[in-house]
PDB file of C-alpha atoms in Angstrom:
ATOM      1  CA  MET A   1      -6.681   9.675 -10.475  1.00  0.00           C
ATOM      2  CA  ASP A   2      -8.016   6.190 -11.314  1.00  0.00           C
ATOM      3  CA  TRP A   3      -5.715   4.157  -9.090  1.00  0.00           C
ATOM      4  CA  LEU A   4      -6.378   6.405  -6.093  1.00  0.00           C
ATOM      5  CA  HIS A   5     -10.104   5.901  -6.560  1.00  0.00           C
ATOM      6  CA  LYS A   6      -9.498   2.136  -6.621  1.00  0.00           C
ATOM      7  CA  PHE A   7      -7.641   2.360  -3.295  1.00  0.00           C
ATOM      8  CA  LEU A   8     -10.475   4.262  -1.651  1.00  0.00           C
ATOM      9  CA  LEU A   9     -13.121   1.981  -3.154  1.00  0.00           C
ATOM     10  CA  ALA A  10     -11.225  -1.101  -1.978  1.00  0.00           C
ATOM     11  CA  ALA A  11     -11.023   0.292   1.548  1.00  0.00           C
ATOM     12  CA  PHE A  12     -14.746   1.060   1.493  1.00  0.00           C
ATOM     13  CA  LEU A  13     -15.730  -2.411   0.244  1.00  0.00           C
ATOM     14  CA  ILE A  14     -13.428  -4.253   2.644  1.00  0.00           C
ATOM     15  CA  ALA A  15     -14.750  -2.285   5.594  1.00  0.00           C
ATOM     16  CA  GLY A  16     -18.335  -2.700   4.434  1.00  0.00           C
ATOM     17  CA  ALA A  17     -17.938  -6.455   4.189  1.00  0.00           C
ATOM     18  CA  SER A  18     -16.460  -6.669   7.658  1.00  0.00           C
ATOM     19  CA  ILE A  19     -19.499  -5.138   9.351  1.00  0.00           C
ATOM     20  CA  THR A  20     -22.145  -7.201   7.567  1.00  0.00           C
ATOM     21  CA  GLY A  21     -24.710  -8.175  10.127  1.00  0.00           C
ATOM     22  CA  ALA A  22     -23.299  -5.817  12.782  1.00  0.00           C
ATOM     23  CA  ARG A  23     -25.490  -3.377  14.676  1.00  0.00           C
ATOM     24  CA  GLY A  24     -24.681  -0.235  16.608  1.00  0.00           C
ATOM     25  CA  ASP A  25     -21.161   0.245  15.258  1.00  0.00           C
ATOM     26  CA  ALA A  26     -19.309   3.048  13.485  1.00  0.00           C
ATOM     27  CA  MET A  27     -16.591   2.264  10.936  1.00  0.00           C
ATOM     28  CA  VAL A  28     -13.863   4.729   9.885  1.00  0.00           C
ATOM     29  CA  THR A  29     -11.887   3.927   6.714  1.00  0.00           C
ATOM     30  CA  GLY A  30      -9.059   5.627   4.820  1.00  0.00           C
ATOM     31  CA  THR A  31      -5.689   5.238   3.105  1.00  0.00           C
ATOM     32  CA  VAL A  32      -2.117   6.324   3.957  1.00  0.00           C
ATOM     33  CA  PHE A  33       0.338   7.490   1.269  1.00  0.00           C
ATOM     34  CA  CYS A  34       3.998   8.487   1.249  1.00  0.00           C
ATOM     35  CA  ASP A  35       4.109  12.127   0.081  1.00  0.00           C
ATOM     36  CA  GLN A  36       7.587  11.906  -1.444  1.00  0.00           C
ATOM     37  CA  CYS A  37       7.546  15.401  -2.957  1.00  0.00           C
ATOM     38  CA  LYS A  38       6.102  16.894   0.233  1.00  0.00           C
ATOM     39  CA  ASP A  39       3.557  18.893  -1.755  1.00  0.00           C
ATOM     40  CA  GLY A  40       0.556  17.921   0.365  1.00  0.00           C
ATOM     41  CA  GLN A  41      -1.211  16.031  -2.419  1.00  0.00           C
ATOM     42  CA  ILE A  42      -1.239  12.585  -4.055  1.00  0.00           C
ATOM     43  CA  SER A  43       0.857  12.443  -7.238  1.00  0.00           C
ATOM     44  CA  LEU A  44       2.621   9.966  -9.535  1.00  0.00           C
ATOM     45  CA  PHE A  45       5.597   9.847  -7.169  1.00  0.00           C
ATOM     46  CA  ASP A  46       3.562   8.813  -4.124  1.00  0.00           C
ATOM     47  CA  TYR A  47       2.724   5.274  -3.056  1.00  0.00           C
ATOM     48  CA  PRO A  48       0.584   3.566  -0.375  1.00  0.00           C
ATOM     49  CA  LEU A  49       2.187   2.590   2.914  1.00  0.00           C
ATOM     50  CA  TYR A  50       1.774  -0.851   4.454  1.00  0.00           C
ATOM     51  CA  GLY A  51       1.969  -1.479   8.218  1.00  0.00           C
ATOM     52  CA  ILE A  52       1.514   2.182   9.218  1.00  0.00           C
ATOM     53  CA  LYS A  53      -0.335   2.880  12.454  1.00  0.00           C
ATOM     54  CA  VAL A  54      -3.189   5.387  12.309  1.00  0.00           C
ATOM     55  CA  THR A  55      -4.708   6.886  15.459  1.00  0.00           C
ATOM     56  CA  MET A  56      -8.072   8.613  15.903  1.00  0.00           C
ATOM     57  CA  ALA A  57      -8.502  11.167  18.718  1.00  0.00           C
ATOM     58  CA  CYS A  58     -11.875  12.581  19.799  1.00  0.00           C
ATOM     59  CA  PRO A  59     -12.902  15.250  22.329  1.00  0.00           C
ATOM     60  CA  GLY A  60     -14.483  14.243  25.619  1.00  0.00           C
ATOM     61  CA  ASN A  61     -17.065  16.132  27.643  1.00  0.00           C
ATOM     62  CA  ASP A  62     -14.257  18.287  29.058  1.00  0.00           C
ATOM     63  CA  GLY A  63     -13.013  19.184  25.561  1.00  0.00           C
ATOM     64  CA  GLN A  64      -9.785  17.214  25.961  1.00  0.00           C
ATOM     65  CA  TYR A  65      -8.780  14.941  23.076  1.00  0.00           C
ATOM     66  CA  THR A  66      -8.177  11.278  23.866  1.00  0.00           C
ATOM     67  CA  THR A  67      -7.373   8.298  21.667  1.00  0.00           C
ATOM     68  CA  TRP A  68     -10.484   6.394  20.582  1.00  0.00           C
ATOM     69  CA  GLY A  69      -8.906   3.905  18.242  1.00  0.00           C
ATOM     70  CA  GLU A  70      -5.753   2.740  16.489  1.00  0.00           C
ATOM     71  CA  GLU A  71      -5.356   0.533  13.407  1.00  0.00           C
ATOM     72  CA  THR A  72      -2.570  -0.560  11.047  1.00  0.00           C
ATOM     73  CA  THR A  73      -2.740  -0.229   7.256  1.00  0.00           C
ATOM     74  CA  ASN A  74      -2.909  -3.330   5.057  1.00  0.00           C
ATOM     75  CA  TRP A  75      -0.930  -4.097   1.879  1.00  0.00           C
ATOM     76  CA  LEU A  76      -2.982  -1.520  -0.079  1.00  0.00           C
ATOM     77  CA  GLY A  77      -2.344   1.199   2.494  1.00  0.00           C
ATOM     78  CA  ASN A  78      -5.955   0.959   3.728  1.00  0.00           C
ATOM     79  CA  TYR A  79      -7.185   0.884   7.316  1.00  0.00           C
ATOM     80  CA  ALA A  80     -10.604   0.259   8.867  1.00  0.00           C
ATOM     81  CA  MET A  81     -11.263   1.334  12.447  1.00  0.00           C
ATOM     82  CA  ARG A  82     -14.349   0.135  14.333  1.00  0.00           C
ATOM     83  CA  VAL A  83     -15.924   2.177  17.143  1.00  0.00           C
ATOM     84  CA  GLY A  84     -18.622   0.703  19.364  1.00  0.00           C
ATOM     85  CA  GLY A  85     -22.008   2.385  19.368  1.00  0.00           C
ATOM     86  CA  THR A  86     -22.952   5.188  16.972  1.00  0.00           C
ATOM     87  CA  PRO A  87     -21.072   8.252  18.268  1.00  0.00           C
ATOM     88  CA  ASN A  88     -20.770  11.495  16.313  1.00  0.00           C
ATOM     89  CA  LEU A  89     -17.202  11.400  14.982  1.00  0.00           C
ATOM     90  CA  ASN A  90     -17.316  14.667  13.024  1.00  0.00           C
ATOM     91  CA  ALA A  91     -15.242  16.423  15.695  1.00  0.00           C
ATOM     92  CA  CYS A  92     -12.567  13.705  15.737  1.00  0.00           C
ATOM     93  CA  TYR A  93      -9.214  13.673  13.956  1.00  0.00           C
ATOM     94  CA  THR A  94      -7.170  10.865  12.422  1.00  0.00           C
ATOM     95  CA  GLN A  95      -3.446  10.995  11.779  1.00  0.00           C
ATOM     96  CA  VAL A  96      -0.437   8.777  11.103  1.00  0.00           C
ATOM     97  CA  SER A  97       1.072   7.939  14.484  1.00  0.00           C
ATOM     98  CA  SER A  98       3.974   5.548  13.727  1.00  0.00           C
ATOM     99  CA  ASN A  99       5.434   3.303  11.053  1.00  0.00           C
ATOM    100  CA  GLY A 100       4.441   0.069  12.834  1.00  0.00           C
ATOM    101  CA  GLN A 101       6.141  -3.050  11.434  1.00  0.00           C
ATOM    102  CA  GLY A 102       5.515  -2.513   7.698  1.00  0.00           C
ATOM    103  CA  SER A 103       6.639   0.092   5.179  1.00  0.00           C
ATOM    104  CA  ASN A 104       9.638   1.938   6.544  1.00  0.00           C
ATOM    105  CA  ALA A 105      10.879   3.890   3.551  1.00  0.00           C
ATOM    106  CA  CYS A 106       9.008   7.169   3.600  1.00  0.00           C
ATOM    107  CA  GLY A 107       9.397  10.138   5.874  1.00  0.00           C
ATOM    108  CA  ALA A 108      10.264  11.722   9.140  1.00  0.00           C
ATOM    109  CA  ALA A 109       6.935  13.305  10.046  1.00  0.00           C
ATOM    110  CA  ALA A 110       3.203  12.790   9.740  1.00  0.00           C
ATOM    111  CA  GLY A 111       1.159  15.013   7.467  1.00  0.00           C
ATOM    112  CA  PRO A 112      -1.822  17.013   8.707  1.00  0.00           C
ATOM    113  CA  ALA A 113      -4.624  15.354  10.652  1.00  0.00           C
ATOM    114  CA  LYS A 114      -7.922  14.741   8.833  1.00  0.00           C
ATOM    115  CA  GLN A 115     -11.520  14.643  10.057  1.00  0.00           C
ATOM    116  CA  PRO A 116     -13.827  11.683   9.344  1.00  0.00           C
ATOM    117  CA  ARG A 117     -16.807  12.430   7.082  1.00  0.00           C
ATOM    118  CA  LEU A 118     -20.094  10.551   7.509  1.00  0.00           C
ATOM    119  CA  MET A 119     -20.837   8.624   4.291  1.00  0.00           C
ATOM    120  CA  PHE A 120     -24.071   6.907   5.340  1.00  0.00           C
ATOM    121  CA  ASN A 121     -26.092   5.776   8.340  1.00  0.00           C
ATOM    122  CA  MET A 122     -28.125   2.629   7.804  1.00  0.00           C
ATOM    123  CA  PHE A 123     -29.554  -0.017  10.139  1.00  0.00           C
ATOM    124  CA  ASN A 124     -27.936   1.717  13.116  1.00  0.00           C
ATOM    125  CA  THR A 125     -24.512   1.412  11.448  1.00  0.00           C
ATOM    126  CA  GLU A 126     -22.442   4.446  10.465  1.00  0.00           C
ATOM    127  CA  MET A 127     -19.721   4.522   7.814  1.00  0.00           C
ATOM    128  CA  TYR A 128     -17.133   7.337   7.897  1.00  0.00           C
ATOM    129  CA  SER A 129     -14.474   8.120   5.294  1.00  0.00           C
ATOM    130  CA  VAL A 130     -11.211  10.013   5.817  1.00  0.00           C
ATOM    131  CA  ASP A 131      -9.322  11.834   3.062  1.00  0.00           C
ATOM    132  CA  PRO A 132      -5.886  10.259   2.357  1.00  0.00           C
ATOM    133  CA  LEU A 133      -3.398  10.673   5.196  1.00  0.00           C
ATOM    134  CA  LEU A 134       0.238  11.439   4.437  1.00  0.00           C
ATOM    135  CA  ALA A 135       3.652  10.570   5.813  1.00  0.00           C
ATOM    136  CA  GLN A 136       6.322  12.973   4.582  1.00  0.00           C
ATOM    137  CA  PRO A 137      10.137  12.974   4.328  1.00  0.00           C
ATOM    138  CA  ALA A 138      12.179  15.715   5.970  1.00  0.00           C
ATOM    139  CA  GLN A 139      12.884  17.141   2.480  1.00  0.00           C
ATOM    140  CA  PRO A 140      11.324  16.497  -0.970  1.00  0.00           C
ATOM    141  CA  MET A 141      13.074  13.705  -2.867  1.00  0.00           C
ATOM    142  CA  SER A 142      15.696  14.716  -5.414  1.00  0.00           C
ATOM    143  CA  PHE A 143      13.652  13.372  -8.332  1.00  0.00           C
ATOM    144  CA  CYS A 144      10.645  15.605  -7.585  1.00  0.00           C
ATOM    145  CA  PRO A 145       9.853  18.441 -10.025  1.00  0.00           C
ATOM    146  CA  SER A 146      11.761  21.614  -9.186  1.00  0.00           C
ATOM    147  CA  SER A 147       8.492  23.513  -8.846  1.00  0.00           C
ATOM    148  CA  SER A 148       7.377  21.157  -6.090  1.00  0.00           C
ATOM    149  CA  THR A 149       7.522  22.998  -2.777  1.00  0.00           C
ATOM    150  CA  PRO A 150       6.068  22.040   0.562  1.00  0.00           C
ATOM    151  CA  ALA A 151       2.468  23.107   0.839  1.00  0.00           C
ATOM    152  CA  PRO A 152       1.719  25.317   3.851  1.00  0.00           C
ATOM    153  CA  VAL A 153      -0.228  23.403   6.437  1.00  0.00           C
ATOM    154  CA  SER A 154      -2.438  25.163   8.942  1.00  0.00           C
ATOM    155  CA  PRO A 155      -2.468  23.426  12.303  1.00  0.00           C
ATOM    156  CA  PRO A 156      -5.795  21.747  13.047  1.00  0.00           C
ATOM    157  CA  PRO A 157      -7.772  22.844  16.076  1.00  0.00           C
ATOM    158  CA  ALA A 158      -6.953  19.530  17.740  1.00  0.00           C
ATOM    159  CA  PRO A 159      -3.406  18.853  18.932  1.00  0.00           C
ATOM    160  CA  LEU A 160      -1.267  16.940  16.460  1.00  0.00           C
ATOM    161  CA  LEU A 161      -0.520  13.309  17.245  1.00  0.00           C
ATOM    162  CA  PRO A 162       3.108  12.123  17.652  1.00  0.00           C
ATOM    163  CA  PRO A 163       5.238  12.277  14.465  1.00  0.00           C
ATOM    164  CA  VAL A 164       6.493   9.137  12.787  1.00  0.00           C
ATOM    165  CA  PRO A 165      10.179   8.306  13.260  1.00  0.00           C
ATOM    166  CA  HIS A 166      12.858   8.788  10.615  1.00  0.00           C
ATOM    167  CA  PHE A 167      12.667   6.359   7.697  1.00  0.00           C
ATOM    168  CA  PRO A 168      15.378   5.200   5.244  1.00  0.00           C
ATOM    169  CA  PRO A 169      15.491   6.402   1.585  1.00  0.00           C
ATOM    170  CA  THR A 170      12.669   5.666  -0.859  1.00  0.00           C
ATOM    171  CA  PRO A 171      12.473   3.613  -4.069  1.00  0.00           C
ATOM    172  CA  PHE A 172      14.747   4.811  -6.871  1.00  0.00           C
ATOM    173  CA  LEU A 173      13.747   6.798  -9.944  1.00  0.00           C
ATOM    174  CA  GLU A 174      15.871   5.071 -12.591  1.00  0.00           C
ATOM    175  CA  ALA A 175      14.299   2.475 -14.834  1.00  0.00           C
ATOM    176  CA  SER A 176      15.154  -0.923 -13.384  1.00  0.00           C
ATOM    177  CA  ALA A 177      13.878  -4.459 -13.929  1.00  0.00           C
ATOM    178  CA  CYS A 178      15.378  -7.477 -12.181  1.00  0.00           C
ATOM    179  CA  PRO A 179      14.586 -11.180 -12.773  1.00  0.00           C
ATOM    180  CA  HIS A 180      13.431 -13.441  -9.977  1.00  0.00           C
ATOM    181  CA  GLN A 181      16.887 -15.001  -9.568  1.00  0.00           C
ATOM    182  CA  MET A 182      18.303 -11.616  -8.528  1.00  0.00           C
ATOM    183  CA  TRP A 183      15.534 -10.995  -5.995  1.00  0.00           C
ATOM    184  CA  LEU A 184      16.286 -14.317  -4.296  1.00  0.00           C
ATOM    185  CA  MET A 185      19.990 -13.581  -3.761  1.00  0.00           C
ATOM    186  CA  PRO A 186      20.875 -12.760  -0.113  1.00  0.00           C
ATOM    187  CA  GLU A 187      23.101  -9.824  -1.129  1.00  0.00           C
ATOM    188  CA  TYR A 188      20.046  -7.985  -2.535  1.00  0.00           C
ATOM    189  CA  GLN A 189      17.622  -8.550   0.366  1.00  0.00           C
ATOM    190  CA  CYS A 190      17.651  -4.831   1.251  1.00  0.00           C
ATOM    191  CA  TYR A 191      15.644  -4.103  -1.906  1.00  0.00           C
ATOM    192  CA  TRP A 192      12.588  -5.863  -0.482  1.00  0.00           C
ATOM    193  CA  LYS A 193      10.869  -2.645   0.629  1.00  0.00           C
ATOM    194  CA  VAL A 194       7.084  -2.930   1.001  1.00  0.00           C
ATOM    195  CA  VAL A 195       6.864  -6.692   1.380  1.00  0.00           C
ATOM    196  CA  SER A 196       9.339  -9.244   2.751  1.00  0.00           C
ATOM    197  CA  PRO A 197      10.306 -12.736   1.537  1.00  0.00           C
ATOM    198  CA  ASP A 198       8.153 -14.183   4.333  1.00  0.00           C
ATOM    199  CA  THR A 199       5.043 -12.167   3.426  1.00  0.00           C
ATOM    200  CA  LYS A 200       2.191 -14.528   2.626  1.00  0.00           C
ATOM    201  CA  VAL A 201       0.980 -14.643  -0.978  1.00  0.00           C
ATOM    202  CA  ALA A 202      -2.581 -14.130   0.277  1.00  0.00           C
ATOM    203  CA  VAL A 203      -1.530 -10.922   2.017  1.00  0.00           C
ATOM    204  CA  ALA A 204       0.350  -9.515  -0.986  1.00  0.00           C
ATOM    205  CA  PHE A 205      -2.169 -10.451  -3.697  1.00  0.00           C
ATOM    206  CA  GLY A 206      -5.460 -10.943  -1.872  1.00  0.00           C
ATOM    207  CA  LEU A 207      -8.147 -13.558  -1.344  1.00  0.00           C
ATOM    208  CA  ILE A 208      -8.254 -14.973  -4.895  1.00  0.00           C
ATOM    209  CA  ALA A 209      -4.528 -15.712  -4.874  1.00  0.00           C
ATOM    210  CA  GLY A 210      -4.848 -17.099  -1.343  1.00  0.00           C
ATOM    211  CA  ARG A 211      -7.448 -19.611  -2.500  1.00  0.00           C
ATOM    212  CA  ARG A 212      -5.288 -20.746  -5.407  1.00  0.00           C
ATOM    213  CA  TYR A 213      -1.933 -20.974  -3.612  1.00  0.00           C
ATOM    214  CA  GLY A 214      -2.983 -21.568  -0.007  1.00  0.00           C
ATOM    215  CA  ALA A 215      -2.838 -19.427   3.107  1.00  0.00           C
ATOM    216  CA  ASP A 216       0.683 -20.473   4.134  1.00  0.00           C
ATOM    217  CA  MET A 217       2.717 -19.976   0.941  1.00  0.00           C
ATOM    218  CA  THR A 218       5.227 -17.124   1.190  1.00  0.00           C
ATOM    219  CA  LEU A 219       6.500 -14.882  -1.594  1.00  0.00           C
ATOM    220  CA  ARG A 220       9.931 -16.535  -1.381  1.00  0.00           C
ATOM    221  CA  GLN A 221       8.367 -19.974  -1.893  1.00  0.00           C
ATOM    222  CA  GLY A 222       6.254 -18.632  -4.746  1.00  0.00           C
ATOM    223  CA  MET A 223       9.338 -17.338  -6.549  1.00  0.00           C
ATOM    224  CA  LEU A 224      10.824 -20.847  -6.598  1.00  0.00           C
ATOM    225  CA  GLY A 225       7.940 -22.300  -8.622  1.00  0.00           C
ATOM    226  CA  ARG A 226       8.335 -23.549 -12.189  1.00  0.00           C
ATOM    227  CA  GLY A 227       6.823 -26.035 -14.635  1.00  0.00           C
ATOM    228  CA  ASP A 228       3.174 -25.394 -13.771  1.00  0.00           C
ATOM    229  CA  PRO A 229       1.482 -22.358 -15.453  1.00  0.00           C
ATOM    230  CA  TYR A 230       0.021 -21.135 -12.156  1.00  0.00           C
ATOM    231  CA  ARG A 231       3.360 -21.405 -10.338  1.00  0.00           C
ATOM    232  CA  THR A 232       5.041 -19.590 -13.229  1.00  0.00           C
ATOM    233  CA  LEU A 233       2.438 -16.835 -12.947  1.00  0.00           C
ATOM    234  CA  LEU A 234       3.085 -16.517  -9.209  1.00  0.00           C
ATOM    235  CA  ARG A 235       6.865 -16.401  -9.700  1.00  0.00           C
ATOM    236  CA  GLU A 236       6.744 -13.718 -12.376  1.00  0.00           C
ATOM    237  CA  GLY A 237       3.872 -11.825 -10.745  1.00  0.00           C
ATOM    238  CA  THR A 238       5.754 -11.613  -7.446  1.00  0.00           C
ATOM    239  CA  THR A 239       8.865 -10.454  -9.300  1.00  0.00           C
ATOM    240  CA  ALA A 240       6.847  -7.807 -11.142  1.00  0.00           C
ATOM    241  CA  LEU A 241       5.333  -6.592  -7.857  1.00  0.00           C
ATOM    242  CA  LEU A 242       8.806  -6.195  -6.322  1.00  0.00           C
ATOM    243  CA  ASN A 243      10.106  -4.378  -9.420  1.00  0.00           C
ATOM    244  CA  SER A 244       7.095  -2.036  -9.413  1.00  0.00           C
ATOM    245  CA  TYR A 245       7.782  -1.073  -5.794  1.00  0.00           C
ATOM    246  CA  ASN A 246      11.444  -0.340  -6.531  1.00  0.00           C
ATOM    247  CA  SER A 247      11.227   1.666  -9.758  1.00  0.00           C
ATOM    248  CA  ILE A 248       8.517   4.129 -10.723  1.00  0.00           C
ATOM    249  CA  GLN A 249       9.512   3.611 -14.365  1.00  0.00           C
ATOM    250  CA  PHE A 250       8.646  -0.096 -14.279  1.00  0.00           C
ATOM    251  CA  PRO A 251       5.873  -0.798 -16.846  1.00  0.00           C
ATOM    252  CA  TYR A 252       3.425  -1.918 -14.139  1.00  0.00           C
ATOM    253  CA  HIS A 253       2.163   0.059 -11.135  1.00  0.00           C
ATOM    254  CA  PRO A 254       1.848  -2.150  -7.994  1.00  0.00           C
ATOM    255  CA  ILE A 255      -1.949  -2.064  -8.231  1.00  0.00           C
ATOM    256  CA  GLY A 256      -1.696  -2.977 -11.913  1.00  0.00           C
ATOM    257  CA  VAL A 257       0.342  -6.071 -11.015  1.00  0.00           C
ATOM    258  CA  ILE A 258      -2.192  -7.163  -8.391  1.00  0.00           C
ATOM    259  CA  GLU A 259      -5.155  -6.564 -10.719  1.00  0.00           C
ATOM    260  CA  ALA A 260      -3.556  -8.446 -13.625  1.00  0.00           C
ATOM    261  CA  MET A 261      -2.661 -11.326 -11.299  1.00  0.00           C
ATOM    262  CA  ASN A 262      -6.207 -11.687  -9.975  1.00  0.00           C
ATOM    263  CA  LEU A 263      -7.836 -11.327 -13.397  1.00  0.00           C
ATOM    264  CA  ALA A 264      -5.598 -14.102 -14.731  1.00  0.00           C
ATOM    265  CA  LEU A 265      -6.477 -16.388 -11.810  1.00  0.00           C
ATOM    266  CA  MET A 266     -10.177 -15.858 -12.518  1.00  0.00           C
ATOM    267  CA  GLY A 267      -9.715 -16.715 -16.206  1.00  0.00           C
ATOM    268  CA  SER A 268      -8.539 -19.665 -18.268  1.00  0.00           C
ATOM    269  CA  THR A 269      -5.134 -21.358 -18.333  1.00  0.00           C
ATOM    270  CA  ARG A 270      -4.465 -19.430 -21.518  1.00  0.00           C
ATOM    271  CA  ASN A 271      -5.018 -16.159 -19.634  1.00  0.00           C
ATOM    272  CA  VAL A 272      -2.629 -17.377 -16.932  1.00  0.00           C
ATOM    273  CA  LEU A 273       0.097 -18.110 -19.496  1.00  0.00           C
ATOM    274  CA  HIS A 274      -0.454 -14.810 -21.315  1.00  0.00           C
ATOM    275  CA  THR A 275      -0.214 -12.769 -18.098  1.00  0.00           C
ATOM    276  CA  ALA A 276       2.845 -14.722 -16.929  1.00  0.00           C
ATOM    277  CA  LEU A 277       4.537 -13.983 -20.270  1.00  0.00           C
ATOM    278  CA  SER A 278       3.716 -10.272 -19.980  1.00  0.00           C
ATOM    279  CA  PHE A 279       5.214 -10.174 -16.482  1.00  0.00           C
ATOM    280  CA  THR A 280       8.293 -12.072 -17.690  1.00  0.00           C
ATOM    281  CA  ARG A 281       8.905  -9.546 -20.467  1.00  0.00           C
ATOM    282  CA  ALA A 282       8.523  -6.622 -18.070  1.00  0.00           C
ATOM    283  CA  ASN A 283      10.887  -8.260 -15.558  1.00  0.00           C
ATOM    284  CA  ALA A 284      13.437  -8.684 -18.344  1.00  0.00           C
ATOM    285  CA  GLY A 285      13.326  -4.949 -19.149  1.00  0.00           C
ATOM    286  CA  SER A 286      11.380  -5.315 -22.392  1.00  0.00           C
ATOM    287  CA  GLY A 287       9.677  -2.103 -23.533  1.00  0.00           C
ATOM    288  CA  ASN A 288      11.880   0.458 -21.776  1.00  0.00           C
ATOM    289  CA  ALA A 289      15.227  -1.316 -22.246  1.00  0.00           C
ATOM    290  CA  ALA A 290      15.741  -1.343 -18.496  1.00  0.00           C
ATOM    291  CA  THR A 291      18.489  -3.312 -16.797  1.00  0.00           C
ATOM    292  CA  CYS A 292      18.751  -4.487 -13.212  1.00  0.00           C
ATOM    293  CA  ARG A 293      20.343  -1.712 -11.141  1.00  0.00           C
ATOM    294  CA  PHE A 294      20.959  -3.694  -7.986  1.00  0.00           C
ATOM    295  CA  THR A 295      24.143  -3.105  -6.048  1.00  0.00           C
ATOM    296  CA  THR A 296      25.281  -5.257  -3.166  1.00  0.00           C
ATOM    297  CA  CYS A 297      23.522  -4.324   0.086  1.00  0.00           C
ATOM    298  CA  LYS A 298      25.760  -2.912   2.802  1.00  0.00           C
TER     299      LYS A 298
END
């Protein structure tokens, strides 16, 4: 799956950049997804989880497992955990441990623990990769295929880490596209799922957007922009990102929104205007005749 490979590659590159020049360290990287259909695998219905805590436990000399590290996933669902020295982590396990302060719309329990795999050892620096970790709802979502059944999970030899707490319902299945004016209304604030109005633009869209719009601009401020092509792009791009998180039938996947945004910012003003127009059409429901399905938050 192309977008899953992009997640894992992004995690690898981000972690690799962070240890440039370091010596005698081990880095463990991976991604956390919401397994909405509870089938034990990544599918179209699943999405990355932001702000999820991941814990790594390793055996000591007495064979007892203790926590060696804990990290929180970023806006792409990636985490990078640094361990001092160059220990052998092949006997360790990583698992979702809590929902932290970010995404809170997935499941009631953590999926199975996964072991780190050594990717390379160079200049006294080790890089480990972990297969995608899962958070799962108590039951598969109603929109999952009827043939989707929970995959049997054999308990790992290491004790499981604490389960994540209960989360509220997940994004809806119906086609929905809402303009930026609707997203800014207080009565619809509950639809801000993965990001919040106060999330920084640089956090939601990355370094390129951060350089263009500054480190302090929030998504709410970005959605108020008009007149300038780059502010129009930010307004419609932010709206498209929110719509993509709230409807799996939206024309853009969240990663597609972020990629298109960054490609436009690296191009000409004409590219900026073209991308902003494409986002505007998608936010207006063009293509799949979608309407805004917001109802007043309780």
